XYZ file of C-alpha atoms in Angstrom:
617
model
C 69.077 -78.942 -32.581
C 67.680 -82.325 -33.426
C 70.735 -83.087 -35.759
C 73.209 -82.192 -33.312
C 71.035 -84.454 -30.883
C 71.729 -87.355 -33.753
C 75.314 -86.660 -33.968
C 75.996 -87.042 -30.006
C 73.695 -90.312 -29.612
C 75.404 -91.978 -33.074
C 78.978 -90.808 -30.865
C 77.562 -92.533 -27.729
C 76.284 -95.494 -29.904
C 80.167 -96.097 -31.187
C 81.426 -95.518 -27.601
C 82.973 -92.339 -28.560
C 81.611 -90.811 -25.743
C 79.541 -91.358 -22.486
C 75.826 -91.975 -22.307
C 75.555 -89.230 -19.697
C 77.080 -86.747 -21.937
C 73.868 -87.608 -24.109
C 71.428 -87.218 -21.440
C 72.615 -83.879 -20.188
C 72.276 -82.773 -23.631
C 69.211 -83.583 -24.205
C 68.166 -82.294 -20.276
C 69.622 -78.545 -21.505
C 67.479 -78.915 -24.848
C 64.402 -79.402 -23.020
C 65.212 -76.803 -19.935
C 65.541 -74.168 -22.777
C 64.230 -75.677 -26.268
C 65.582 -72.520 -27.702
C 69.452 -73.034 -26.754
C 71.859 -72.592 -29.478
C 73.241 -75.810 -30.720
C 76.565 -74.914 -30.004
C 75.524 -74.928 -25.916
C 74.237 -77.941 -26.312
C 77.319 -79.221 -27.571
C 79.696 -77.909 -25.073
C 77.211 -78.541 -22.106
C 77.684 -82.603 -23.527
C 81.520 -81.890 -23.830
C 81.186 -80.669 -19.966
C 79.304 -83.827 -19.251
C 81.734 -85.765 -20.758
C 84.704 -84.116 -18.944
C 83.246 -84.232 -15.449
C 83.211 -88.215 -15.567
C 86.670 -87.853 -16.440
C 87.277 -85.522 -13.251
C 87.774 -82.285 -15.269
C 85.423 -79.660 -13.450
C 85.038 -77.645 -16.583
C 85.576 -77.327 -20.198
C 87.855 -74.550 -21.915
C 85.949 -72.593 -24.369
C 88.296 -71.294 -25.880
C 90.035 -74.465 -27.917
C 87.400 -76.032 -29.844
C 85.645 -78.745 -28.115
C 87.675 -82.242 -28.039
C 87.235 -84.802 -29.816
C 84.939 -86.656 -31.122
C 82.483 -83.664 -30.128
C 81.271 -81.452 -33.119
C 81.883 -77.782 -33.520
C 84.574 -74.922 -33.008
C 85.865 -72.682 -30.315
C 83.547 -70.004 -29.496
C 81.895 -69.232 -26.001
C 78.818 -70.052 -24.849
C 75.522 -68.155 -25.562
C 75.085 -66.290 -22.443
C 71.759 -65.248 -23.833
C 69.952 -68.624 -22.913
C 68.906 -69.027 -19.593
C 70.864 -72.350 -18.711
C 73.838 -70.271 -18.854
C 75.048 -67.317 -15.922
C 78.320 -65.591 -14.692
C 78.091 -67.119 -10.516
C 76.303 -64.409 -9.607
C 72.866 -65.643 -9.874
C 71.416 -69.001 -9.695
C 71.695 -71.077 -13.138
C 72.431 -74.245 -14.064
C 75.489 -73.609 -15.982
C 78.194 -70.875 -15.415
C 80.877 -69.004 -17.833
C 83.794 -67.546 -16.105
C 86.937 -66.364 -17.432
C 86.874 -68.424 -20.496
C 85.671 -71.559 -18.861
C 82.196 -73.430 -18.653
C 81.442 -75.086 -15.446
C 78.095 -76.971 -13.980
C 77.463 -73.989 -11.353
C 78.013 -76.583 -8.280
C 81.783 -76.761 -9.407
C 82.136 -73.286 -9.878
C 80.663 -72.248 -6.680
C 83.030 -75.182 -5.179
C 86.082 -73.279 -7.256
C 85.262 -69.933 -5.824
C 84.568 -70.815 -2.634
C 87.734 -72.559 -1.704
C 89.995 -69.800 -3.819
C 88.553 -67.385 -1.180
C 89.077 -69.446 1.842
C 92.633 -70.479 0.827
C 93.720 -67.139 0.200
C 91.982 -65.623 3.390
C 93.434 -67.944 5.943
C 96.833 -67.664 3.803
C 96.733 -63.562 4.399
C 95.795 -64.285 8.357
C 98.472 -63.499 10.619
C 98.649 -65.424 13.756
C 99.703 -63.834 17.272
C 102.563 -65.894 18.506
C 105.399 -65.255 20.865
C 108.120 -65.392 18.308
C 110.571 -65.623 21.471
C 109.050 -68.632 22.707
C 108.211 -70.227 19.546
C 111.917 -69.492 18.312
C 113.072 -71.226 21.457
C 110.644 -74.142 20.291
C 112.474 -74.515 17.401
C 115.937 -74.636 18.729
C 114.738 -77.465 20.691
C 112.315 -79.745 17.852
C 115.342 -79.119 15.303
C 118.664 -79.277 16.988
C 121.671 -80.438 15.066
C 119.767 -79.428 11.428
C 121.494 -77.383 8.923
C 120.043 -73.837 7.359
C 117.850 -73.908 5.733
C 115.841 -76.442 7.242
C 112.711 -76.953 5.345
C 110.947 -78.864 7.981
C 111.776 -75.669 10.506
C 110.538 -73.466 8.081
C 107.350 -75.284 7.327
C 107.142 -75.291 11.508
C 107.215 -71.342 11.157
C 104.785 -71.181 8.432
C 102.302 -72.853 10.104
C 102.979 -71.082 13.584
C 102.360 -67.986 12.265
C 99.969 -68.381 9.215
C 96.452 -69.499 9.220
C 97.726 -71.773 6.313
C 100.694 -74.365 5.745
C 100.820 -76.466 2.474
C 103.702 -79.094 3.546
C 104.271 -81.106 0.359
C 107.019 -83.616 -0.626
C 106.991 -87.607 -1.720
C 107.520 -90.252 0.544
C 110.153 -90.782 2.955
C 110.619 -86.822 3.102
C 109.481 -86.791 6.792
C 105.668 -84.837 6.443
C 104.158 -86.775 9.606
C 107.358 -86.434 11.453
C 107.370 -82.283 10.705
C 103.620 -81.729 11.462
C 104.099 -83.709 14.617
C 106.743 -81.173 15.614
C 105.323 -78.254 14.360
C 102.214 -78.880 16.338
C 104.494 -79.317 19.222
C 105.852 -76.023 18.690
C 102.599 -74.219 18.338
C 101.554 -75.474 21.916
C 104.833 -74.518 23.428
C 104.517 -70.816 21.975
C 101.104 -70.804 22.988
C 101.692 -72.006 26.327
C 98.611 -73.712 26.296
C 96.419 -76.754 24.907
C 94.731 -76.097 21.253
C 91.909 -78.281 19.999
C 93.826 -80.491 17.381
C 92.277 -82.600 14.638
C 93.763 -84.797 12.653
C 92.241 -86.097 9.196
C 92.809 -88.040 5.923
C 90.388 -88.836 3.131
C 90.282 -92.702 3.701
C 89.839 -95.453 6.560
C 93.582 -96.487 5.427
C 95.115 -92.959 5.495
C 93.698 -92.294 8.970
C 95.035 -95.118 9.906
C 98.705 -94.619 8.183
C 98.812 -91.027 9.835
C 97.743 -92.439 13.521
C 100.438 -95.265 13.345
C 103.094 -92.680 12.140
C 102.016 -90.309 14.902
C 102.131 -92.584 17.358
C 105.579 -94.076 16.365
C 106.671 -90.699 15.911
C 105.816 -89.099 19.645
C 107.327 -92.489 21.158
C 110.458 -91.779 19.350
C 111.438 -88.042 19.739
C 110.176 -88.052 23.266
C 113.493 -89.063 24.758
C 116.140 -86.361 25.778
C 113.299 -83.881 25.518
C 112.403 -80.654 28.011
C 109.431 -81.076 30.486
C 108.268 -78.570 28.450
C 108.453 -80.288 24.885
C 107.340 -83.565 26.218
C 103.993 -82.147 27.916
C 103.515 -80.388 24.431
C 103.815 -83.826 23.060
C 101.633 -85.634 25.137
C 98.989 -82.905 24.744
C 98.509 -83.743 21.169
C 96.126 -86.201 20.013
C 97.124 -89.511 17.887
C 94.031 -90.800 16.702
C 93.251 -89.440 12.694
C 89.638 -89.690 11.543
C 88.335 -89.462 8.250
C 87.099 -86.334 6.393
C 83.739 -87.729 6.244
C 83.556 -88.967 10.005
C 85.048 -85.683 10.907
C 82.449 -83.459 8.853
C 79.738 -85.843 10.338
C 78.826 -88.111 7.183
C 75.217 -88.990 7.699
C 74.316 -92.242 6.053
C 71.003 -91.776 5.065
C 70.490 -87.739 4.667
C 72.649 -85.506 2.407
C 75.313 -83.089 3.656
C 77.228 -83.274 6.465
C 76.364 -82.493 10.230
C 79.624 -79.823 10.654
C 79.148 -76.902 8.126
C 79.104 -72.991 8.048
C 76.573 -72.583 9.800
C 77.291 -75.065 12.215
C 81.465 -75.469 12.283
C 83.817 -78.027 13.519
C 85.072 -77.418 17.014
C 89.151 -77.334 16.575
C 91.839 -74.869 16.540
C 94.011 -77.001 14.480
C 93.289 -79.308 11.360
C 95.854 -81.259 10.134
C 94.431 -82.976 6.739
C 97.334 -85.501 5.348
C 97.112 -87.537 1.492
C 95.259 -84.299 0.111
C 95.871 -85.055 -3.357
C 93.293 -87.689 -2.658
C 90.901 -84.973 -1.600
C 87.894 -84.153 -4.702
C 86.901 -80.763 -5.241
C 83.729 -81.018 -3.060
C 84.643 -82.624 -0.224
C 87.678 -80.092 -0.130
C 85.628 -77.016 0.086
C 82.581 -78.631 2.316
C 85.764 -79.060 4.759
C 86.698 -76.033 4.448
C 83.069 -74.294 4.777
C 82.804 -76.348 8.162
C 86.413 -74.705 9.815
C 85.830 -71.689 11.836
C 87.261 -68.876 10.630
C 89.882 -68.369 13.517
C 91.029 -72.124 13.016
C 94.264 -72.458 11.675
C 94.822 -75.464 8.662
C 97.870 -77.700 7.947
C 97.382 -79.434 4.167
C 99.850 -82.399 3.609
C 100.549 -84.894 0.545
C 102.530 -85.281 -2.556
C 101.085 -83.389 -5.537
C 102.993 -85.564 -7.924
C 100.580 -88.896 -6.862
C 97.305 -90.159 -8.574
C 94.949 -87.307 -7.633
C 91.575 -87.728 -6.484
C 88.846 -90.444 -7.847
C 86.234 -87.615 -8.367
C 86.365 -84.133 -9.460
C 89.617 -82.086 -9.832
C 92.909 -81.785 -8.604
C 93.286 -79.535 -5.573
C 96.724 -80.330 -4.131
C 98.448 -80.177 -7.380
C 96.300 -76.995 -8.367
C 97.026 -75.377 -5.484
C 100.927 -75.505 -5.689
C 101.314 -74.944 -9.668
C 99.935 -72.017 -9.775
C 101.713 -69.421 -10.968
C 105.032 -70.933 -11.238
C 106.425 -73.820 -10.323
C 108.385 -72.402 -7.703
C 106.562 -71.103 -5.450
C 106.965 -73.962 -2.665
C 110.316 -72.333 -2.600
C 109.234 -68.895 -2.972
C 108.596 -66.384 -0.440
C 107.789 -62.583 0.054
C 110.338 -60.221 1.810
C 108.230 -59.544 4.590
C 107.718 -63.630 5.045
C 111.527 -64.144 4.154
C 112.234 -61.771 7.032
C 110.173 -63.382 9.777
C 111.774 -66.456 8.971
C 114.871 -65.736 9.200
C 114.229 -63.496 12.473
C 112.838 -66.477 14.439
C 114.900 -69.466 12.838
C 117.809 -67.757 11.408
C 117.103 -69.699 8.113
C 117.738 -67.050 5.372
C 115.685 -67.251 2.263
C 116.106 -65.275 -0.835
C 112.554 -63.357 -1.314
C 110.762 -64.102 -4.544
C 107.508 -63.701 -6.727
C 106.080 -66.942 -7.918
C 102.858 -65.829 -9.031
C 101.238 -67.961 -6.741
C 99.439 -65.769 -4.053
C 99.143 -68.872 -1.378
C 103.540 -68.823 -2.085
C 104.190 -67.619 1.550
C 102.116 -70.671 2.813
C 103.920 -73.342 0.898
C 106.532 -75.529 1.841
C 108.118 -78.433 0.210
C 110.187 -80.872 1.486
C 112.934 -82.615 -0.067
C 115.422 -84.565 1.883
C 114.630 -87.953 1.187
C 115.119 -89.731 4.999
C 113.828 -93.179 4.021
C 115.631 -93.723 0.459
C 119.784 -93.718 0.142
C 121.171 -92.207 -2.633
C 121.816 -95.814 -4.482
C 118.295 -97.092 -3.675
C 116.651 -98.399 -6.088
C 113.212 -97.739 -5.302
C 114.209 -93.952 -4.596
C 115.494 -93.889 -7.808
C 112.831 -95.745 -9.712
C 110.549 -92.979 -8.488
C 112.559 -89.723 -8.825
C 112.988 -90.888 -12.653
C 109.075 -91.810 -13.377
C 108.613 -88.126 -12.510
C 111.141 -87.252 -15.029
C 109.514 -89.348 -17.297
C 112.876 -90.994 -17.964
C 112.027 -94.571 -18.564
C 115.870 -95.734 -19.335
C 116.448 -95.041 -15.768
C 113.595 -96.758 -13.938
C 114.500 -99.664 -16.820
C 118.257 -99.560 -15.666
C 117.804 -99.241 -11.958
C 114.926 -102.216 -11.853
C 116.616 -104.310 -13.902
C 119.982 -103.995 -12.188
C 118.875 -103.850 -8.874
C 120.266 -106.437 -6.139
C 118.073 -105.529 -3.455
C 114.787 -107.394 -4.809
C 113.652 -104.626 -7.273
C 112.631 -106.363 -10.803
C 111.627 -105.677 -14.599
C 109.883 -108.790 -16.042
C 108.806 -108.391 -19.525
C 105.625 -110.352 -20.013
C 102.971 -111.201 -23.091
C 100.658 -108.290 -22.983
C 97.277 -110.936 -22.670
C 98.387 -113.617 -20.285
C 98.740 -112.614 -16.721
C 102.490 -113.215 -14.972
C 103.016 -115.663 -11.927
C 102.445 -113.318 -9.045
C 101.950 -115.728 -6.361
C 105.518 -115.544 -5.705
C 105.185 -112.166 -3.644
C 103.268 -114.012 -1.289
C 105.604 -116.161 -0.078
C 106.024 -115.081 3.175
C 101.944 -115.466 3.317
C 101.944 -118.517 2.523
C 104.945 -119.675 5.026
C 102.902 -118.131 7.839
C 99.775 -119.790 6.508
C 101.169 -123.103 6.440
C 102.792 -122.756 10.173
C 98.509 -122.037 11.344
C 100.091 -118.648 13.218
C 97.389 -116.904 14.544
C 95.052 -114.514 12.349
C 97.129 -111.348 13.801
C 100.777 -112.524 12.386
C 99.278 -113.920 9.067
C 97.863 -110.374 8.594
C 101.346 -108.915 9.062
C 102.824 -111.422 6.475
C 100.023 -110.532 4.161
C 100.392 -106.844 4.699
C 104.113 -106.683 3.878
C 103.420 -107.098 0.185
C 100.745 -106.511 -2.373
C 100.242 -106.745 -6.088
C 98.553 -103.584 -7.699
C 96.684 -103.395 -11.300
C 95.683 -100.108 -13.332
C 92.091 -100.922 -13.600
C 89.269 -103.511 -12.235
C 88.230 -105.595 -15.442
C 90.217 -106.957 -18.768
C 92.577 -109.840 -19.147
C 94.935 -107.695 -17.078
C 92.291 -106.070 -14.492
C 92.641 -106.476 -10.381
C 89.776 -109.193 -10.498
C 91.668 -111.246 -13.552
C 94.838 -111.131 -11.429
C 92.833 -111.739 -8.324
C 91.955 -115.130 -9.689
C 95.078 -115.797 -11.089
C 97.095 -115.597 -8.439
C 94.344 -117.493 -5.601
C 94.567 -120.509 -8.176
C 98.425 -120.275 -8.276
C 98.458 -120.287 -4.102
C 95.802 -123.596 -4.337
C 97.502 -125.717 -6.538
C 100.560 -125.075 -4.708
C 98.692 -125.804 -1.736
C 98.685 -122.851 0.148
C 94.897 -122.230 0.254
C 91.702 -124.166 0.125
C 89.174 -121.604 -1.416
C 86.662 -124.097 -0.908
C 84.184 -121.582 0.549
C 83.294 -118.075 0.166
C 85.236 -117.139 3.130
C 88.099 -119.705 3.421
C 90.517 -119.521 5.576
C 93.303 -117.230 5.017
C 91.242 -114.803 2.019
C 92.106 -111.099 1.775
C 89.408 -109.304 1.236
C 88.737 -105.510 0.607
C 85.770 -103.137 1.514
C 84.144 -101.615 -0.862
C 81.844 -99.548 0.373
C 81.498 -97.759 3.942
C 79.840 -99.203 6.718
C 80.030 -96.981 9.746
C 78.262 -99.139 12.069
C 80.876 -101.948 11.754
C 83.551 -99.405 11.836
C 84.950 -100.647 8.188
C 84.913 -98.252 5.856
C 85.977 -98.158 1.674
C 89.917 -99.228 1.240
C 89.966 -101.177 4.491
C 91.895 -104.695 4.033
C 90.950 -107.575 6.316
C 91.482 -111.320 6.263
C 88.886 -113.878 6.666
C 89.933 -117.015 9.174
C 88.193 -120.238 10.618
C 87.858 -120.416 14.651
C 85.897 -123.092 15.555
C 84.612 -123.595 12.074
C 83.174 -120.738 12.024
C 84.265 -117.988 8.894
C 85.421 -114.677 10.810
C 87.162 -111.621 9.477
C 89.744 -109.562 11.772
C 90.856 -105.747 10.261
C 94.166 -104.137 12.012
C 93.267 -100.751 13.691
C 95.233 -97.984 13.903
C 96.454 -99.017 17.259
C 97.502 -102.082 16.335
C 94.200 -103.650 17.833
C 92.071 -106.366 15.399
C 88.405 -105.628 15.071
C 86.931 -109.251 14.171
C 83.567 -109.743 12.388
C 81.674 -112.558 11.393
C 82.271 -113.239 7.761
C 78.910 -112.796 6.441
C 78.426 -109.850 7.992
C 80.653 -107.794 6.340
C 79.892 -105.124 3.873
C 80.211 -105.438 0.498
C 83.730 -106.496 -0.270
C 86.187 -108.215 -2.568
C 89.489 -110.491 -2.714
C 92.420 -108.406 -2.199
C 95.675 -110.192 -3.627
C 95.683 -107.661 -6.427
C 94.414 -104.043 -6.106
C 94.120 -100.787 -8.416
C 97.102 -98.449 -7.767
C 93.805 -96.055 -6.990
C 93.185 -98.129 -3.813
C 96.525 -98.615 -3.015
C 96.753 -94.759 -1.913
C 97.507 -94.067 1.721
C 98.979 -97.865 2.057
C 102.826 -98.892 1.901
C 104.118 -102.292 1.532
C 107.858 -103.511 1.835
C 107.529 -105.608 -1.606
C 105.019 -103.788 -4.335
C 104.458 -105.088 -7.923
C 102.814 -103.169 -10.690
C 101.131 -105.332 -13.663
C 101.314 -102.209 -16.650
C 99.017 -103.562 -19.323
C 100.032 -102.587 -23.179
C 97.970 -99.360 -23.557
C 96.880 -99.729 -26.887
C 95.236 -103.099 -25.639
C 93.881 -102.027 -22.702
C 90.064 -100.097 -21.597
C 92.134 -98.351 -19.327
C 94.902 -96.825 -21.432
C 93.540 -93.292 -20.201
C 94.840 -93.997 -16.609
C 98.331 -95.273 -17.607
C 100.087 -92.330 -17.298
C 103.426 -91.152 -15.311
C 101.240 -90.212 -12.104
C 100.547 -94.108 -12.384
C 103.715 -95.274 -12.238
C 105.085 -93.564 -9.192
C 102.256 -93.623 -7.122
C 102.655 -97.343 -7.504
C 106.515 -97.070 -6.899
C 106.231 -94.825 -3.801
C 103.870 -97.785 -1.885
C 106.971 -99.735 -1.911
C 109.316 -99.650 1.357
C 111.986 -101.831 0.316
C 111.071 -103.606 -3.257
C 109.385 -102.575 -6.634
C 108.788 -105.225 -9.237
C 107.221 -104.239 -12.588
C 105.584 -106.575 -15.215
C 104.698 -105.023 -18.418
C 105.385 -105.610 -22.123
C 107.557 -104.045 -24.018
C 106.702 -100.453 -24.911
C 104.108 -100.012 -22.100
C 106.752 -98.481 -19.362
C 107.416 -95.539 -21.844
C 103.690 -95.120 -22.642
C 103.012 -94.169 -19.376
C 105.097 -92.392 -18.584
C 105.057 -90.152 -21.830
C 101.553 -89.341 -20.687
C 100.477 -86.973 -17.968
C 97.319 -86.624 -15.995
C 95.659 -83.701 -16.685
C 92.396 -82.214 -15.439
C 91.268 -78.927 -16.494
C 90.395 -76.668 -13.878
C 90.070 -72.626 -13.127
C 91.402 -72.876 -9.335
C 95.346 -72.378 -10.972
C 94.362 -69.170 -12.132
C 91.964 -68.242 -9.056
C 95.086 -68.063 -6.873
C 97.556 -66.427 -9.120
C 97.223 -63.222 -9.712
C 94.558 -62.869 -11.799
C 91.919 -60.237 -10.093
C 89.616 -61.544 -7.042
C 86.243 -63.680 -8.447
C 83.073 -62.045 -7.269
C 81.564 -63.903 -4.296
C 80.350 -67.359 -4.555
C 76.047 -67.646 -4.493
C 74.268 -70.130 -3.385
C 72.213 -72.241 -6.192
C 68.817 -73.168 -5.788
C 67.990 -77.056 -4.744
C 67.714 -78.118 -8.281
C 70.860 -77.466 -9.050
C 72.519 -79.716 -6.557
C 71.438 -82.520 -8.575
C 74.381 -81.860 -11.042
């Protein structure tokens, strides 16, 4: 025991792996002195992988490198070590070795996904058929947004997935129209996202969207309209985040009081958070999931969006079972071909795939749909060709690029002393984005570099902490002030005095004084990470050279067109040569047992609930 102790901490010592992976390790050899070495090997490996969002380890492959030892599974004679059924600190199920938190957090959102997916909702198919004809005249068959309409009408579950510009916000707006004509009557509606910025994204778009299919509409369709609320919230606000005390006020015992959730940019949603929201919807409530799978996922644990629509094959957003095939097609007249994906949650997915924002020749459309294909010589061709602004700059691979130059209409409006609301508008219309905080390359490098570009050109005076004119971005959530992680803001002088106005959803500015705001940071450069939920009409993406770069592990294709798809009109990418193809030869991964939970692999025993202890891992 004490030499495989050695080995880990000489690992840690080299930077191998994590200090925590070390601790736990040591932790399980104390808990049960006894442990074979081989536990205490893989319960560091687990460690190691949960910092890196996996929310287990595979046992059998033979732990990853550098960790010692060979594939085998874990003693299940020791007592850190159970199958879910009673309390322990670690769990081994089906192969896989999980801290028992994440494996209660697995099970427990399998079974709720594939219960509401199995519940059948009473609707007036007449009515609701009559709906449709009205939302979706002029569309041609099949019409996926219809048919993601129907799913959710009729199913206590609807996955709508697709990138950007495929019309998501536009279909759920409709599809909750139709569910309140069917119904003939008001249903509790809440809308949700996982950040301040998301909420916001999906209240603008709701709003814009109401105001512009309301013309020509029925009495009928527009009351259903105006019945439905425009104002998202986050998850956390939602659930009833208490500052100071763990858990949230809305949970199982005690559940959220809505009909209707509608939770958009899920692929931003962690493992826990996704299954304490779902442990807080009453069972009769019916759920609406949106995002793009193919994004960045989530900044903590797992991957649930993506996990949730590859399983089985990856088909089954097209894929649907007679019986489903034939209720479609009996209320829209959209036929689909029935089909087995393996996927049990198939008849509640939907994806979407008509690209409304993007022609056929645009270059950011293209850009993207290639960095999924991991074909660089496209995304190389199209950017470098491109005559509507899009760019490829080769650059050295340690000195940052000029980047000041995407902030020229900033720095027009800053120079013409418009008031703090239109210089927020010029500053939002663009934004640089970095893979990582630190290094020569890093969101706080660039941060500097481009601020000293803008004050020798004389642009700014950063002469004070909160000059006039400085982005800045929250870091951490302040609910009294209203500002919570992701939010961008720009500080301003009135009356010599430093202030700090944030755009709400409704177009409103919340203004601060400077020095009271929470923590924060200059925002001229941000991590593609923080970028999620935001879009900009001019994006640029500094790609370091991986094999120079801390952060080589998050350069990977996901990278690349998450940072692509913020773009509205422009995409510019700096890298050196060679980087491009790096990433997007590499994938993010993130082992998990939730594929194979809703496949069709037999039902998991019921979730328990762990002692106290235990939630401290």
């Amino acid at each position: 025991m004490n030499d495989v102790l050695q080995r880990l901490r000489r690992l840690a010592d080299e930077g191998a792996i994590d200090r925590f992976a070390v601790q736990f390790a040591e932790f399980l050899a104390r808990k049960d002195p006894g442990a074979d070495a081989g536990l205490i090997v893989r319960g560091a490996e687990l460690a190691h992988a949960l910092s890196r969002q996996h929310t287990c380890v595979d046992l059998a492959v033979a732990p990853a490198s550098p960790f010692p030892g060979s594939a085998s599974a874990a003693a299940d004679t020791s007592s850190l070590i159970g199958d879910g059924t009673a309390p322990s600190l670690l769990t081994q199920d089906r192969g896989l070795l999980y801290l028992t938190r994440y494996h209660r957090y697995e099970q427990a959102v399998a079974a709720d996904l594939l219960q509401r997916c199995r519940m059948q909702v009473n609707v007036d198919e007449t009515r609701l058929a009559d709906a449709l004809v009205e939302l979706f005249a002029g569309t041609q068959a099949p019409d996926w947004q219809r048919i993601a309409a129907v799913t959710a009408a009729t199913r206590g579950l609807a996955v709508v997935t697709g990138g950007p510009g495929t019309g998501k916000t536009t279909t759920v707006l409709k599809l909750l129209a139709a569910i309140e004509m069917a119904a003939g009557h008001a249903r509790n509606v809440a809308l949700a996202a996982p950040t301040g910025k998301a909420a916001a994204r999906l209240t603008a778009a709701m709003r814009g969207a109401v105001s512009a299919d309301a013309p020509g509409l029925s009495d009928t369709a527009r009351d259903a309209f105006a019945a439905l609320p425009t104002a998202a919230t986050t998850l956390h606000r939602l659930l009833g985040a208490r500052p100071f005390e763990a858990g949230f006020r809305y949970h199982r015992g005690n559940p959220l009081p809505v009909d209707i959730l509608v939770i958009d940019e899920v692929s931003m949603v962690d493992l826990a958070l996704f299954a304490q929201t779902l442990a807080a919807l009453p069972a009769h409530a019916q759920l609406v999931l949106l995002g793009d799978p193919d994004q960045l996922p989530s900044v903590e644990a797992g991957n649930v969006l993506r996990d949730i629509v590859h399983a089985g094959s990856g088909e089954a957003a097209a894929a649907f079972s007679a019986e489903t095939a034939t209720r479609i097609e009996r209320i829209t007249g959209d036929t689909i071909r029935p089909a087995e994906s393996g996927n049990r949650l198939q008849d509640s997915l939907v994806r979407l795939d008509h690209n409304f924002r993007f022609s056929a020749d645009d270059s950011v459309g293209i850009a993207a749909t290639a960095a999924l294909r991991g074909d660089v010589d496209t995304v190389t061709k199209v950017l470098a060709g491109s005559t509507t602004g899009s760019a490829l700059h080769e650059m050295d691979a340690n000195t940052a690029p000029a980047l000041e130059g995407h902030y020229a209409a900033y720095s027009r409006t800053l120079a013409s002393r418009a008031d703090v609301g239109s210089l927020l508008s010029a500053f939002e219309s663009a934004r640089v984005l970095g893979v990582m905080h630190e290094g020569p390359l890093g969101v706080a490098a660039l941060n500097d570099s481009i601020e000293a570009a803008l004050a020798s050109a004389g642009a700014l005076r950063p002469d004070t902490t909160h000059y006039h004119g400085r982005p800045v971005l929250i870091t951490r959530n302040d609910y009294n002030l209203r500002l919570y992680n992701g939010d961008v803001g720009l500080c301003y002088l009135e009356d010599g005095q430093p202030l700090a106005a944030f755009r709400q959803p409704d177009g409103t500015l919340l203004r601060y004084l400077a020095t009271r705001l929470p923590p924060h940071e200059t925002c001229f450069a941000m991590t593609v990470h923080k970028s999620q939920g935001s879009e900009f009409d001019e994006v640029a993406l500094v790609l370091p050279r991986p094999n120079e770069s801390a952060g080589r592990e998050l350069q990977t294709r996901e990278l690349v067109y998450t940072a692509i798809t913020r773009a509205r009109e422009r995409f510019a990418l700096y890298a050196p040569d060679g980087a491009l193809g790096a990433a997007l030869a590499s994938r993010t991964v993130r082992m998990s047992g939730l594929p194979g939970r809703l496949s069709h692999d037999p039902p998991a025993s019921p979730p328990s609930e762990p002692g106290q202890q235990l939630e401290l891992f």
